Amino acid sequence: MSSSDMFYQAFRGNFSSLLSWQQLDEFWEVLRRKADAGWYIYAIGTPVPVQISSSADVVKFINEIGALLRKEHYEDYCGIVYTDSKQDPTLVKIFDPDNLGVSCGFSNHPPLPGWILSLIAPQPLETRRPLPAGRLRWWQALWV
């Protein structure tokens, strides 16, 4: 199976939601401990990363995306971060609070996540929604 097929198969696989903010905080700690595992960080609507991120960049992303979610997801629960495993993750989908649509439940055209952390080299995910300028600025500011 090609790495492209492996990514798409993993992306369409089974995921669990991190429903509470406490679960999300605990999960961030799991990812921080595995920051050097070889993660790709992909913002949907930007070029697909071709190199793994450094452990420092993974931790920086976790900290910044965690702050963004808490600031912009106006609910007393999280429910917009999904992972293939809460203890040994290989793929994490993080939905953008500004583009939730029907992220849970059934939809013929569910929204794509805003960001993906993956141990498998990501492949392009087509979006009909361009990355909003504010999100692009936020993303670019992370890496300066």
Coordinates of C-alpha atoms in Angstrom, one line a residue:
M1 CA 0.0 0.0 0.0
S2 CA 1.4 3.4 -1.0
S3 CA 1.9 6.1 1.7
S4 CA -0.8 8.1 -0.1
D5 CA -3.3 5.2 0.3
M6 CA -2.1 4.7 3.9
F7 CA -2.9 8.4 4.7
Y8 CA -6.3 8.4 3.1
Q9 CA -7.2 5.1 4.8
A10 CA -6.1 6.4 8.2
F11 CA -7.9 9.7 7.6
R12 CA -11.2 7.8 6.9
G13 CA -10.6 5.5 9.9
N14 CA -12.2 5.4 13.3
F15 CA -11.7 8.4 15.6
S16 CA -12.7 9.3 19.1
S17 CA -13.6 12.7 20.2
L18 CA -11.9 14.5 23.1
L19 CA -15.2 15.7 24.5
S20 CA -14.2 17.6 27.6
W21 CA -11.6 20.3 28.0
Q22 CA -10.0 18.1 30.7
Q23 CA -9.7 15.2 28.2
L24 CA -8.1 17.5 25.7
D25 CA -5.6 18.8 28.3
E26 CA -4.7 15.2 29.1
F27 CA -4.4 14.4 25.4
W28 CA -2.1 17.4 24.8
E29 CA 0.2 15.9 27.5
V30 CA 0.3 12.6 25.6
L31 CA 1.3 14.4 22.4
R32 CA 3.9 16.5 24.2
R33 CA 5.5 13.3 25.5
K34 CA 5.5 12.0 21.9
A35 CA 6.6 15.3 20.3
D36 CA 9.7 13.7 18.8
A37 CA 7.8 10.8 17.1
G38 CA 8.0 12.3 13.6
W39 CA 4.8 14.4 13.3
Y40 CA 3.7 16.2 10.2
I41 CA 1.6 19.4 11.0
Y42 CA -0.8 20.2 8.2
A43 CA -3.1 23.2 8.0
I44 CA -5.8 22.3 5.4
G45 CA -5.7 24.9 2.6
T46 CA -1.9 25.3 2.8
P47 CA 0.7 23.2 1.0
V48 CA 1.1 19.7 2.3
P49 CA 4.2 19.4 4.5
V50 CA 6.9 17.3 3.1
Q51 CA 9.1 17.1 6.2
I52 CA 8.4 16.1 9.8
S53 CA 8.2 18.9 12.4
S54 CA 10.8 19.2 15.1
S55 CA 9.6 18.3 18.6
A56 CA 9.9 22.0 19.5
D57 CA 7.5 22.9 16.7
V58 CA 5.0 20.2 17.7
V59 CA 5.0 21.5 21.3
K60 CA 4.6 25.1 20.0
F61 CA 1.7 24.0 17.8
I62 CA 0.0 22.1 20.6
N63 CA 0.3 25.1 22.9
E64 CA -0.9 27.6 20.3
I65 CA -3.8 25.5 18.9
G66 CA -4.9 24.7 22.5
A67 CA -5.1 28.4 23.3
L68 CA -6.9 29.2 20.0
L69 CA -9.5 26.5 20.6
R70 CA -10.2 27.7 24.2
K71 CA -10.5 31.3 23.0
E72 CA -12.7 30.7 20.0
H73 CA -14.8 27.6 20.8
Y74 CA -17.5 29.2 22.9
E75 CA -18.8 26.0 24.5
D76 CA -18.2 24.4 28.0
Y77 CA -17.0 21.3 26.2
C78 CA -14.4 20.7 23.5
G79 CA -15.6 18.0 21.1
I80 CA -13.8 19.3 18.0
V81 CA -10.5 17.4 18.4
Y82 CA -10.6 13.7 17.2
T83 CA -7.9 11.1 17.4
D84 CA -7.4 7.5 16.3
S85 CA -6.0 6.7 19.8
K86 CA -6.1 8.7 23.0
Q87 CA -3.0 6.9 24.3
D88 CA -1.0 6.1 21.2
P89 CA -2.1 8.5 18.5
T90 CA -1.0 8.4 14.9
L91 CA -3.5 10.9 13.4
V92 CA -5.3 13.8 15.0
K93 CA -8.0 15.9 13.4
I94 CA -8.6 19.4 14.8
F95 CA -11.7 21.2 13.6
D96 CA -11.7 25.0 13.2
P97 CA -14.2 26.6 15.6
D98 CA -15.0 29.1 12.8
N99 CA -15.9 26.3 10.3
L100 CA -17.7 23.5 12.2
G101 CA -20.7 22.9 10.0
V102 CA -21.8 19.4 10.9
S103 CA -18.5 18.0 12.3
C104 CA -20.4 15.4 14.3
G105 CA -23.4 13.5 13.1
F106 CA -24.2 12.8 9.5
S107 CA -23.6 15.0 6.5
N108 CA -23.1 14.3 2.8
H109 CA -20.4 16.9 2.8
P110 CA -18.8 17.1 6.3
P111 CA -16.3 19.9 6.8
L112 CA -12.7 19.1 6.7
P113 CA -10.6 19.6 9.8
G114 CA -8.7 22.8 10.0
W115 CA -5.5 21.1 11.1
I116 CA -4.0 17.6 11.1
L117 CA -1.2 16.0 13.1
S118 CA -0.1 12.8 11.5
L119 CA 2.7 10.3 11.7
I120 CA 1.9 9.3 8.2
A121 CA 3.0 11.7 5.4
P122 CA -0.2 13.7 4.7
Q123 CA -1.7 13.9 1.3
P124 CA -3.7 16.9 -0.1
L125 CA -7.3 17.3 1.2
E126 CA -9.4 19.2 -1.2
T127 CA -11.3 22.1 0.2
R128 CA -13.8 24.4 -1.5
R129 CA -13.4 26.9 1.3
P130 CA -10.3 29.0 1.0
L131 CA -8.3 29.4 4.2
P132 CA -9.5 32.7 5.7
A133 CA -6.9 35.5 5.8
G134 CA -7.0 35.6 9.6
R135 CA -6.3 31.9 9.9
L136 CA -3.5 32.1 7.3
R137 CA -1.9 34.9 9.2
W138 CA -2.2 32.9 12.5
W139 CA -0.6 29.9 10.8
Q140 CA 2.2 31.9 9.3
A141 CA 2.9 33.7 12.5
L142 CA 3.5 30.4 14.3
W143 CA 6.5 29.6 12.2
V144 CA 8.4 33.0 12.2

